mmCIF file of C-alpha atoms in Angstrom:
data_model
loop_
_atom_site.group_PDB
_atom_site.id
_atom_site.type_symbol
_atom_site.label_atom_id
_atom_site.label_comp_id
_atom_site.label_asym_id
_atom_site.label_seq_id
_atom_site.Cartn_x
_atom_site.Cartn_y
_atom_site.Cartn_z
ATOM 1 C CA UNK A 77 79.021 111.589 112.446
ATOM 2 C CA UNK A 78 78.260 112.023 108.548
ATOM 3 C CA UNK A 79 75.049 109.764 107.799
ATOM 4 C CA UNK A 80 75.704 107.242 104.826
ATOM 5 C CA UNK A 81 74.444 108.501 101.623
ATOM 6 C CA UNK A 82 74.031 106.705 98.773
ATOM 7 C CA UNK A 83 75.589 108.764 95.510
ATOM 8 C CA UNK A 84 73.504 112.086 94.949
ATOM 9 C CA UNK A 85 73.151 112.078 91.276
ATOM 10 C CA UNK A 86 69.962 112.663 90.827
ATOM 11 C CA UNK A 87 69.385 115.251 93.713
ATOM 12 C CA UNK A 88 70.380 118.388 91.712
ATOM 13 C CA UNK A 89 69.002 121.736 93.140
ATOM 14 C CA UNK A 90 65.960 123.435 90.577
ATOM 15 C CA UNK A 91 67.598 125.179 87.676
ATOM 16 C CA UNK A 92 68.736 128.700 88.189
ATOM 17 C CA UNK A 93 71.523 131.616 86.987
ATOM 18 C CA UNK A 94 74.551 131.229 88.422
ATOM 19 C CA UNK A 95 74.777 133.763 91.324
ATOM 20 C CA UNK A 96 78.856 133.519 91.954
ATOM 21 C CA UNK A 97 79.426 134.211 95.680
ATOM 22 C CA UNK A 98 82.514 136.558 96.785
ATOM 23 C CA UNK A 99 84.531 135.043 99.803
ATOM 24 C CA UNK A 100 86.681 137.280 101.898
ATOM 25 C CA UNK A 101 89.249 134.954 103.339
ATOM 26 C CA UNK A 102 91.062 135.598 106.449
ATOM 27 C CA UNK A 103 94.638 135.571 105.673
ATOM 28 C CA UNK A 104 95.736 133.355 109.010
ATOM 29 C CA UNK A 105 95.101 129.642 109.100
ATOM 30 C CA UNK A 106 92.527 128.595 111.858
ATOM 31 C CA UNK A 107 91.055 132.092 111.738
ATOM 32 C CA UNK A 108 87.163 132.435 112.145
ATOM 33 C CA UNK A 109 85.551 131.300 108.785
ATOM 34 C CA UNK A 110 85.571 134.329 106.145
ATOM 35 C CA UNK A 111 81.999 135.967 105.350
ATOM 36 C CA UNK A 112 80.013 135.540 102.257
ATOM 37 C CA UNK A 113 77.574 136.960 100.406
ATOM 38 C CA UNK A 114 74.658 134.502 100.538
ATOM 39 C CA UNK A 115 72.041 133.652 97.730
ATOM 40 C CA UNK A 116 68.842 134.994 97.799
ATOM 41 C CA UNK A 117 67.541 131.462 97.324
ATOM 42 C CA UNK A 118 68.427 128.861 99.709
ATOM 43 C CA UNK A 119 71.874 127.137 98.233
ATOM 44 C CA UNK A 120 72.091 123.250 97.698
ATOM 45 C CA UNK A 121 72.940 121.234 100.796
ATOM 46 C CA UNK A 122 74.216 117.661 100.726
ATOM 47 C CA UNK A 123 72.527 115.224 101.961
ATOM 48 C CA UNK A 124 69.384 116.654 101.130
ATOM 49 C CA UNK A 125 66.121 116.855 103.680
ATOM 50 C CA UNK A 126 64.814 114.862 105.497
ATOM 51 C CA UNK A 127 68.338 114.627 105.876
ATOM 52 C CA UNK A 128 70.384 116.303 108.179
ATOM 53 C CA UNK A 129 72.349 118.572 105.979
ATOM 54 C CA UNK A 130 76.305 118.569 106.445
ATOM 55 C CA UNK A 131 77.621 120.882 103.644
ATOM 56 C CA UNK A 132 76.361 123.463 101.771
ATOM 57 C CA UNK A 133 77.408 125.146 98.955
ATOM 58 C CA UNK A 134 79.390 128.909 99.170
ATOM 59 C CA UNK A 135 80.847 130.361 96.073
ATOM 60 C CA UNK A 136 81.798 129.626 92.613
ATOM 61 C CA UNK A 137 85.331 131.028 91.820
ATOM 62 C CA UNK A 138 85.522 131.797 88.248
ATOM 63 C CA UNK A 139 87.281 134.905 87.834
ATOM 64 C CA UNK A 140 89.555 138.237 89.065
ATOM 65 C CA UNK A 141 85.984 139.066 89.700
ATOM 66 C CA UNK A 142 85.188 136.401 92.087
ATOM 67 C CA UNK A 143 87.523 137.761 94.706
ATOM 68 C CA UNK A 144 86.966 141.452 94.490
ATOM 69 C CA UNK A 145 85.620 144.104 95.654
ATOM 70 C CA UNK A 146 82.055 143.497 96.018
ATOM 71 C CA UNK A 147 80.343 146.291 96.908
ATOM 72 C CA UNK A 148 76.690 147.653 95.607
ATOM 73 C CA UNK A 149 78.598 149.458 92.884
ATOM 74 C CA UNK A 150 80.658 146.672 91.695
ATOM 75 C CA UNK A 151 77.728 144.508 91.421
ATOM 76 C CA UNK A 152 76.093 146.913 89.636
ATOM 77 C CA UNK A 153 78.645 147.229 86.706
ATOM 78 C CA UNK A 154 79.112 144.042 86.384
ATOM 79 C CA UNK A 155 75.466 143.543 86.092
ATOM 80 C CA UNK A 156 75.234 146.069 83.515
ATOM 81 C CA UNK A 157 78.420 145.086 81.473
ATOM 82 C CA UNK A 158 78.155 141.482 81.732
ATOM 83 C CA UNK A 159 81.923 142.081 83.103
ATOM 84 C CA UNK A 160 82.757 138.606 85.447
ATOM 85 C CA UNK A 161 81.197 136.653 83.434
ATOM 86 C CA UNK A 162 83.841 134.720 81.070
ATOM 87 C CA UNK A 163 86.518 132.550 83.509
ATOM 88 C CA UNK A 164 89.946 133.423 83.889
ATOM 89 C CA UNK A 165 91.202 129.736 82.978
ATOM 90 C CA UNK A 166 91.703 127.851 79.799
ATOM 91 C CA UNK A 167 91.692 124.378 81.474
ATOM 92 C CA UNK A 168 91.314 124.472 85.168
ATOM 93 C CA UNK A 169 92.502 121.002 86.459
ATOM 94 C CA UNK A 170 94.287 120.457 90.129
ATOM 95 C CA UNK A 171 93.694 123.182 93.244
ATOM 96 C CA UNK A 172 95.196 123.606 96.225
ATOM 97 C CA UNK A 173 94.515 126.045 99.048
ATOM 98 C CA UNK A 174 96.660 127.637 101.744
ATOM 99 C CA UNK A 175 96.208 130.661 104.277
ATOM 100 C CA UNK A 176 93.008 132.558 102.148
ATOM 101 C CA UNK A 177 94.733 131.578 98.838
ATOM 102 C CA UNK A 178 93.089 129.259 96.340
ATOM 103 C CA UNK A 179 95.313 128.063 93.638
ATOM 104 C CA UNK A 180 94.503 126.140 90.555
ATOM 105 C CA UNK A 181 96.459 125.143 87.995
ATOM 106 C CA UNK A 182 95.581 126.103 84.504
ATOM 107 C CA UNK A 183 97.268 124.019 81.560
ATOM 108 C CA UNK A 184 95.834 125.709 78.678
ATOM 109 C CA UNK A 185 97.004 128.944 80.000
ATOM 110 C CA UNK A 186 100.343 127.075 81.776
ATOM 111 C CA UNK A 187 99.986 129.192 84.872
ATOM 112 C CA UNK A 188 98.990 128.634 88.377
ATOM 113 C CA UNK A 189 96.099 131.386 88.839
ATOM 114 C CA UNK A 190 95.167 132.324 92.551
ATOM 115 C CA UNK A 191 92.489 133.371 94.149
ATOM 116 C CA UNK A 192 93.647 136.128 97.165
ATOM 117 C CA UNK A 193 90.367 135.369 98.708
ATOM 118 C CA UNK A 194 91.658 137.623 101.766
ATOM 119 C CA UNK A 195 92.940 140.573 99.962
ATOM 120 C CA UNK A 196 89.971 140.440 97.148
ATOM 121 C CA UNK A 197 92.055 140.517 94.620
ATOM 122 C CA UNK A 198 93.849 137.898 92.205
ATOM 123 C CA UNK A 199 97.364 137.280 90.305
ATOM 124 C CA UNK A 200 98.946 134.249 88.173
ATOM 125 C CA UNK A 201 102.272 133.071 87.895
ATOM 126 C CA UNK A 202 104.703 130.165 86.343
ATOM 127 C CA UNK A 203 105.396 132.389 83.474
ATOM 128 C CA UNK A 204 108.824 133.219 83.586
ATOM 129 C CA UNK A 205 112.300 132.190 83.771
ATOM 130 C CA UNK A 206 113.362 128.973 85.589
ATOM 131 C CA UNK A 207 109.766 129.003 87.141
ATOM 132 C CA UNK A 208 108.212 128.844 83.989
ATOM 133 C CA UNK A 209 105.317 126.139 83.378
ATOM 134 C CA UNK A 210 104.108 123.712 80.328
ATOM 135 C CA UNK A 211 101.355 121.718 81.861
ATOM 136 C CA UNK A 212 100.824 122.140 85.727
ATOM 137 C CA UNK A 213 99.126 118.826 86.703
ATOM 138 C CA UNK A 214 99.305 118.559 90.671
ATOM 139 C CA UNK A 215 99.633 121.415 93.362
ATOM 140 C CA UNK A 216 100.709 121.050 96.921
ATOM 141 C CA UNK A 217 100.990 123.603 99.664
ATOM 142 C CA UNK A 218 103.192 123.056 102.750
ATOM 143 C CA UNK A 219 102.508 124.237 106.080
ATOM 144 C CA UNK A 220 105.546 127.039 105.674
ATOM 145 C CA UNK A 221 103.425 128.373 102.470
ATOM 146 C CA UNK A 222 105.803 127.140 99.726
ATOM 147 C CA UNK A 223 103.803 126.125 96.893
ATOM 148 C CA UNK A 224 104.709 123.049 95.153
ATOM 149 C CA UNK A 225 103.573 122.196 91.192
ATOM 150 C CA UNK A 226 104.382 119.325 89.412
ATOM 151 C CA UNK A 227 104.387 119.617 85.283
ATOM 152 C CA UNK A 228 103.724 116.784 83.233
ATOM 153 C CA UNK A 229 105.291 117.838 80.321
ATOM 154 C CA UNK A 230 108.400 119.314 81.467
ATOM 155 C CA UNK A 231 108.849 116.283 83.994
ATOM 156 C CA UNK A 232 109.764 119.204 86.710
ATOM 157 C CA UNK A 233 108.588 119.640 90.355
ATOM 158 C CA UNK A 234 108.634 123.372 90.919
ATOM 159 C CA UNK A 235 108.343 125.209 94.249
ATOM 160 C CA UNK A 236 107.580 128.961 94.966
ATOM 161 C CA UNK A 237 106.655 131.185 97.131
ATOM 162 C CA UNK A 238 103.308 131.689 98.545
ATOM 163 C CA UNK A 239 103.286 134.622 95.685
ATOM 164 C CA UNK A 240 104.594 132.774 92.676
ATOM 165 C CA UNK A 241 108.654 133.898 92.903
ATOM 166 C CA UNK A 242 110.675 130.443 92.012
ATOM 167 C CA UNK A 243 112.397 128.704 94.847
ATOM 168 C CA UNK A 244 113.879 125.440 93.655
ATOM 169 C CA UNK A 245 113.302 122.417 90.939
ATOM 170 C CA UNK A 246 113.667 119.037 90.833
ATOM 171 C CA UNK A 247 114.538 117.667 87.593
ATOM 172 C CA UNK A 248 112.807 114.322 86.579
ATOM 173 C CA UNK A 249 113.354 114.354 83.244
ATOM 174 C CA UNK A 250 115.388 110.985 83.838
ATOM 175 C CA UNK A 251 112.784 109.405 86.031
ATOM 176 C CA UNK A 252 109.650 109.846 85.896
ATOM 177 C CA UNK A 253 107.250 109.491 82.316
ATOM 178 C CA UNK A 254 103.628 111.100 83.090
ATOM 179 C CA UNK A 255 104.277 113.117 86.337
ATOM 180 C CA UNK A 256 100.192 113.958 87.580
ATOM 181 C CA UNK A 257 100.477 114.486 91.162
ATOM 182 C CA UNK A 258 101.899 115.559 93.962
ATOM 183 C CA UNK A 259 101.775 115.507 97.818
ATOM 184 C CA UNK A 260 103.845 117.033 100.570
ATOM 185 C CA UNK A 261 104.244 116.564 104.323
ATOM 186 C CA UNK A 262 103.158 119.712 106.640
ATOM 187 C CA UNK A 263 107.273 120.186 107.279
ATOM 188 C CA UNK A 264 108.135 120.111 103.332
ATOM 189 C CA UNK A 265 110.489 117.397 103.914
ATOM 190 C CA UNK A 266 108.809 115.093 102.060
ATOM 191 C CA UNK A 267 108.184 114.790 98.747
ATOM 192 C CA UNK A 268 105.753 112.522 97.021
ATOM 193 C CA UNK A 269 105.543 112.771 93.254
ATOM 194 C CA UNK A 270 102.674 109.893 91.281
ATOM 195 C CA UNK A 271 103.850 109.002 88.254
ATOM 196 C CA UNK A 272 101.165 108.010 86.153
ATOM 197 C CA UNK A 273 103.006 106.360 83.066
ATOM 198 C CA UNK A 274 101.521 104.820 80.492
ATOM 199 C CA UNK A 275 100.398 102.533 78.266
ATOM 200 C CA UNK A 276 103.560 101.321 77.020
ATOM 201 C CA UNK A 277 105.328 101.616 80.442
ATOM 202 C CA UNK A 278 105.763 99.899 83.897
ATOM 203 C CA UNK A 279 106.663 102.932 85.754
ATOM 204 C CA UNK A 280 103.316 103.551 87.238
ATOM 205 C CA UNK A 281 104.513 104.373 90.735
ATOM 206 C CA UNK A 282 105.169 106.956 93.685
ATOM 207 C CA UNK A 283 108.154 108.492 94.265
ATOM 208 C CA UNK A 284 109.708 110.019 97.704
ATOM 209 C CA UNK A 285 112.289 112.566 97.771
ATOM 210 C CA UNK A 286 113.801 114.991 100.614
ATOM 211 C CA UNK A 287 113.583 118.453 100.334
ATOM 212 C CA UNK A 288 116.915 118.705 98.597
ATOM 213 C CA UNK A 289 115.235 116.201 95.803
ATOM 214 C CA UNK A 290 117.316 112.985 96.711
ATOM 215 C CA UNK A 291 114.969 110.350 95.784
ATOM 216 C CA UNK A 292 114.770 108.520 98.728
ATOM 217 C CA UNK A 293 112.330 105.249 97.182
ATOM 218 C CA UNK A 294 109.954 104.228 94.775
ATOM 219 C CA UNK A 295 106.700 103.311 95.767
ATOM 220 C CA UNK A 296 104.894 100.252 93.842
ATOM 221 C CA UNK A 297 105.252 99.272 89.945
ATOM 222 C CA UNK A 298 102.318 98.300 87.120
ATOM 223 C CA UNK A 299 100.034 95.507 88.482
ATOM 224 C CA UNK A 300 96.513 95.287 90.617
ATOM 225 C CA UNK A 301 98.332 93.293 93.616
ATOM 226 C CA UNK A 302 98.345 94.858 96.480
ATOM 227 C CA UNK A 303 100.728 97.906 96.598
ATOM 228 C CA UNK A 304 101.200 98.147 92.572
ATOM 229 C CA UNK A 305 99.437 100.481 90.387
ATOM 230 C CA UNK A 306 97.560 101.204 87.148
ATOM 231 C CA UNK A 307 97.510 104.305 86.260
ATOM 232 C CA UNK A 308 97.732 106.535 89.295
ATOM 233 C CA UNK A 309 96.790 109.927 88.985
ATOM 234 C CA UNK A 310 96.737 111.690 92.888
ATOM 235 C CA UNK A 311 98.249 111.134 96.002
ATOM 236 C CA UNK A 312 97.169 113.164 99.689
ATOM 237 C CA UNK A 313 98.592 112.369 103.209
ATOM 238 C CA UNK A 314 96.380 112.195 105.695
ATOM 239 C CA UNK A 315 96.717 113.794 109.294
ATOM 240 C CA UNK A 316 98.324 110.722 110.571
ATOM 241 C CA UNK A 317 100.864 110.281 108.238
ATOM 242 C CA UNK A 318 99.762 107.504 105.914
ATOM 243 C CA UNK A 319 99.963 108.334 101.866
ATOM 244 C CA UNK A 320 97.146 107.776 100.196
ATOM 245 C CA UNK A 321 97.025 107.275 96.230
ATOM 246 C CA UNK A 322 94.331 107.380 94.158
ATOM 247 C CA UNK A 323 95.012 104.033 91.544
ATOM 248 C CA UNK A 324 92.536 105.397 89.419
ATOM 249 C CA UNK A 325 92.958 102.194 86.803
ATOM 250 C CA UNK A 326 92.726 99.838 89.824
ATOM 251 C CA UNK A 327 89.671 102.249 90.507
ATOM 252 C CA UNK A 328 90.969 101.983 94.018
ATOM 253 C CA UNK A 329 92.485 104.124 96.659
ATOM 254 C CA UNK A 330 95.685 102.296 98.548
ATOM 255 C CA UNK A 331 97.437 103.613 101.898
ATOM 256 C CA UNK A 332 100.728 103.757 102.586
ATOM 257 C CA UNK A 333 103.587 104.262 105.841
ATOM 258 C CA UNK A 334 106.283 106.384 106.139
ATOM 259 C CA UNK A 335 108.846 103.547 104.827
ATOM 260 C CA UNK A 336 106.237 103.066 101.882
ATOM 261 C CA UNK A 337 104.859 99.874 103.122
ATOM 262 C CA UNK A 338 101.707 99.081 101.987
ATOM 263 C CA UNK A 339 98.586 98.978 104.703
ATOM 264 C CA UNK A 340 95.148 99.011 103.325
ATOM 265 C CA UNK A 341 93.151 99.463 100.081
ATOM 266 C CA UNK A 342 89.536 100.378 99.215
ATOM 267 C CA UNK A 343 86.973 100.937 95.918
ATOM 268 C CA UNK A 344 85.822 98.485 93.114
ATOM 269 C CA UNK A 345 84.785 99.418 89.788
ATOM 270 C CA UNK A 346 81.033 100.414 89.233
ATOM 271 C CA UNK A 347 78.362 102.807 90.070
ATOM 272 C CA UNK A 348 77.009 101.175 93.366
ATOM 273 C CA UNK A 349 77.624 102.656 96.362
ATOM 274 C CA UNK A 350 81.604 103.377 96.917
ATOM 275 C CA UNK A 351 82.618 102.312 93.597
ATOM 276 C CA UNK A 352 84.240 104.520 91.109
ATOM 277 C CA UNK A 353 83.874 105.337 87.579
ATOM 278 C CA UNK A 354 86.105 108.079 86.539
ATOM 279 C CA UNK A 355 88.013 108.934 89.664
ATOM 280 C CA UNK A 356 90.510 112.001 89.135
ATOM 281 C CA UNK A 357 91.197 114.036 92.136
ATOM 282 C CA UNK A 358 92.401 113.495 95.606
ATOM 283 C CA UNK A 359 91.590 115.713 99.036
ATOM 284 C CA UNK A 360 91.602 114.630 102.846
ATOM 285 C CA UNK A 361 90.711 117.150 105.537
ATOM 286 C CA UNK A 362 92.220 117.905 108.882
ATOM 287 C CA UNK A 363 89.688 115.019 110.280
ATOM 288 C CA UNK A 364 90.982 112.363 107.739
ATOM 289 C CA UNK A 365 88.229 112.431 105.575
ATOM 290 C CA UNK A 366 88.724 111.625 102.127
ATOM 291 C CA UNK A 367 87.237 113.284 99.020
ATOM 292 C CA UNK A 368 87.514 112.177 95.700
ATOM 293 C CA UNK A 369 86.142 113.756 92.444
ATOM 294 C CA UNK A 370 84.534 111.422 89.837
ATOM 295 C CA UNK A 371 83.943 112.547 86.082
ATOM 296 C CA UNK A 372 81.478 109.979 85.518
ATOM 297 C CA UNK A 373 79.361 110.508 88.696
ATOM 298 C CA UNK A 374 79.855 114.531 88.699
ATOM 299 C CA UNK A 375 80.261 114.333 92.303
ATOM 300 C CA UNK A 376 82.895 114.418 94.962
ATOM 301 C CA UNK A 377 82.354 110.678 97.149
ATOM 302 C CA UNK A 378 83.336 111.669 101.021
ATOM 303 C CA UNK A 379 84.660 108.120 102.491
ATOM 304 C CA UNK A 380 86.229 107.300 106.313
ATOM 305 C CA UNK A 381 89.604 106.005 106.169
ATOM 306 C CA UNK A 382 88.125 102.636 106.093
ATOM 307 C CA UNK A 383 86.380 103.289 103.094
ATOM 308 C CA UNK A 384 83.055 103.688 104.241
ATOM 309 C CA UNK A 385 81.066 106.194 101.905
ATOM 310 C CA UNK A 386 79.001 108.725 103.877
ATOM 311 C CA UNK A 387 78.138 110.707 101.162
ATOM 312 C CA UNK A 388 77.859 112.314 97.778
ATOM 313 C CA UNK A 389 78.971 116.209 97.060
ATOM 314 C CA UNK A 390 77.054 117.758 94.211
ATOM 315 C CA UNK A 391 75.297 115.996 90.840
ATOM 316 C CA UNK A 392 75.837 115.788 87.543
ATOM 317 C CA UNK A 393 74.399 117.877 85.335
ATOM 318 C CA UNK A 394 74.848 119.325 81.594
ATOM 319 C CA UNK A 395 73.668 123.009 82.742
ATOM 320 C CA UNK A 396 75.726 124.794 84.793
ATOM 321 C CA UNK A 397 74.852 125.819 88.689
ATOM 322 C CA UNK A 398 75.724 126.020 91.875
ATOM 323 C CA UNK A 399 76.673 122.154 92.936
ATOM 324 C CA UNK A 400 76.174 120.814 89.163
ATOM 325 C CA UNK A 401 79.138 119.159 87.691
ATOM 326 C CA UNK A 402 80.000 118.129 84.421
ATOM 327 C CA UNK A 403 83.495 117.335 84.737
ATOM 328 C CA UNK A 404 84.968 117.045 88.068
ATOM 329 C CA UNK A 405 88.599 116.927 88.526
ATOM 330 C CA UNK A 406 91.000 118.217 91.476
ATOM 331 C CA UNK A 407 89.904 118.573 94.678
ATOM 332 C CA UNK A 408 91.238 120.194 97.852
ATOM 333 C CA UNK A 409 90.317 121.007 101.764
ATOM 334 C CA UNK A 410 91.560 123.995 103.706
ATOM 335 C CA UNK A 411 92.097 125.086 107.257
ATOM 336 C CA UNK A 412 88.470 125.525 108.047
ATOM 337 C CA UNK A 413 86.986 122.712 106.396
ATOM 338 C CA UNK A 414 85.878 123.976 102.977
ATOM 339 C CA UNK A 415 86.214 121.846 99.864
ATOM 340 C CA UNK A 416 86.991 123.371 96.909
ATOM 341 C CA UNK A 417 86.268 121.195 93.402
ATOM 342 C CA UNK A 418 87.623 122.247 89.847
ATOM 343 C CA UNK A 419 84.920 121.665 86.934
ATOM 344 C CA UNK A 420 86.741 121.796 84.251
ATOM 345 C CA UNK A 421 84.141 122.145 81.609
ATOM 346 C CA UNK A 422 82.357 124.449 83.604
ATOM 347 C CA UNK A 423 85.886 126.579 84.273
ATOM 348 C CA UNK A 424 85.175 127.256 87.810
ATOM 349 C CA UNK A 425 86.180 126.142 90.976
ATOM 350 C CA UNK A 426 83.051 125.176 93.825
ATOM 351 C CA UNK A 427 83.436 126.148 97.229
ATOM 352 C CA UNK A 428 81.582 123.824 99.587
ATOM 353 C CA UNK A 429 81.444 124.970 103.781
ATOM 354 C CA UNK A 430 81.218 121.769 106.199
ATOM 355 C CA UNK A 431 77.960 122.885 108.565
ATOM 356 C CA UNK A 432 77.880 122.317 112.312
ATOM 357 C CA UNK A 433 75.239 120.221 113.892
ATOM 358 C CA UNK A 434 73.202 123.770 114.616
ATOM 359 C CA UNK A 435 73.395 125.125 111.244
ATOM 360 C CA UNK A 436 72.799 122.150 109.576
ATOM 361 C CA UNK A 437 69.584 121.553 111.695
ATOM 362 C CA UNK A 438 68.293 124.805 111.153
ATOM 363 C CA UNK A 439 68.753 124.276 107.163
ATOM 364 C CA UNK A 440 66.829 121.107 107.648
ATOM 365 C CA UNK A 441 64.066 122.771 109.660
ATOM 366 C CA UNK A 442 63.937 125.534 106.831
ATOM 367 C CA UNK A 443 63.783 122.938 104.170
ATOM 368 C CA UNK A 444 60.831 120.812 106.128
ATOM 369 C CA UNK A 445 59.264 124.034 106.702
ATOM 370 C CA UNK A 446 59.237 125.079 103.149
ATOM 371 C CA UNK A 447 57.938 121.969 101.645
#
């Protein structure tokens, strides 16, 4: 079990150059994790020593380069050139990540830009026709690979393809005012969009639709009871079924049934231990563990689904590096247990690998070693 860790903001790693890290994903969920190319210097870990470390960081995803070739020669150029260095995203903002694809929506460039982490190679889409995108705010990927994007400014909930071709829409236009987020059962058959609002509105709530878009119910109104909302900004459901939102003006998170019934709530205002600040984005792994990204900590808080903090994910920091933050927003888990963290004023996405108990003593006997 993850040690409780009080939040990590002043354990940043020694300054150095930003050594982006090229993973080659396997293409199959539940496959063997996909090699890197590790740092020459040790990369941060989280806790930190004497702690036992439980994640380390992998990779920075910034550009096509990130997931291409990455061979002697490649590294070479680039080095020469200075080619990879410049992102490939206006305004990275939520991510989601299926099968060896990462995909993060960019609403400066409104476009969902992926990472083929697999096939080393990358591609963007929500560009054209009926699929085409304004302001993607929320991603969700189902277990059949349909990819599903919500856009704030058109009102629209868009699904393609696990390669960007449109599929379907649903029209909110009449419903919803600041659509943010979305989350999506393992099936697709449920749809959960969070409709932030806004100042001058009530409609600060969840809605649940089928897969043909019939809303089926609206989830909670503007309030701080239990069950209502201020400002909600992400939703995730968690491996056994309960929807969690992230009521980031309640600077809460509340749970949710199947029928939308309310069940628990955790999170308090502050900067203590498993309070919030600036919450903005929403994960939970395959072991219902819940992440959530905070601009004004730079860090990603790791709770238990009774809202026990075990730990802190990377610092804050105004100089860019491996596990530095400046601003933090979506967050997502995979198949193998990576979580993958948007910076948006870094533009780059952080890939951080959950260590087994062997690994993680080994990096602790390094560390002790070292110091």
């Amino acid at each position: 079990m993850l040690q409780r860790r009080s939040l990590l903001r002043s354990a940043s790693m020694p300054s150095r150059r930003d050594l982006s890290l090229w993973l080659l994903g396997s293409a199959l969920a539940g496959c063997a994790a996909p090699p890197v190319r590790r740092q020459a210097s040790p990369s941060p870990v989280w806790p930190v020593p004497p702690e036992q470390p439980r994640y380390a960081h992998e990779a920075t995803l910034r550009n096509a380069a990130s997931a291409a070739d990455d061979s002697p020669a490649t590294r070479l150029r680039q080095s020469l050139t200075g080619e990879g260095e410049a992102a490939s995203f206006g305004k990275p903002a939520a991510v989601a990540v299926s099968r060896g694809r990462v995909y993060v929506g960019d609403t400066e460039g409104r476009r969902i830009f992926v990472f083929d982490l697999a096939r080393r190679r990358s591609f963007a889409f929500g560009t054209r026709r009926e699929g085409e995108l304004r302001k993607p705010a929320g991603i969700a990927v189902d277990a059949n690979g349909i990819v599903h994007v919500v856009d704030a400014s058109a009102r629209r909930l868009i699904a393609y393809d696990a390669i960007g071709l449109f599929q379907r829409a649903i029209d909110g236009t009449a419903e919803w005012v600041r659509p943010t987020g979305v989350a999506v059962s393992a099936d697709g058959a449920r749809l959960h969009v969070v409709d932030t609002g806004g100042v001058e509105s009530d409609a600060h709530r969840v809605l649940s639709y089928d897969a043909q878009g019939r809303l089926l119910r609206s989830i909670g109104r503007r309030g701080e009871a239990a069950g209502e909302f201020n400002l909600p900004v992400d939703a995730a459901l968690a491996p056994d079924g309960l929807l969690w939102v992230l009521d980031a003006g309640n600077f809460r998170l509340q749970a949710f049934d199947e029928q939308g019934r309310f069940v628990r709530a955790f999170g308090s205002p502050g900067n203590g231990l498993g309070q919030f600040g600036r919450p903005r984005g929403l994960a939970i792994d395959r072991e219902g563990l819940i992440y959530v990204s905070d601009a004004s900590f730079g860090n990603v808080q790791v709770f238990q689904s009774d809202g026990q903090l075990l730990l802190a994910l990377g610092s804050r920091a105004a100089q860019d590096g491996p596990g530095r933050f400046s601003l933090p927003s979506g967050v997502a888990c995979d198949e193998t247990g990576r979580v993958y963290v948007v910076d948006q004023f870094f533009h780059k996405v952080e890939v951080l690998r959950r260590l087994g108990d062997a690994e993680g003593q080994q990096r602790l006997r390094e560390a002790l070693a070292a110091a």
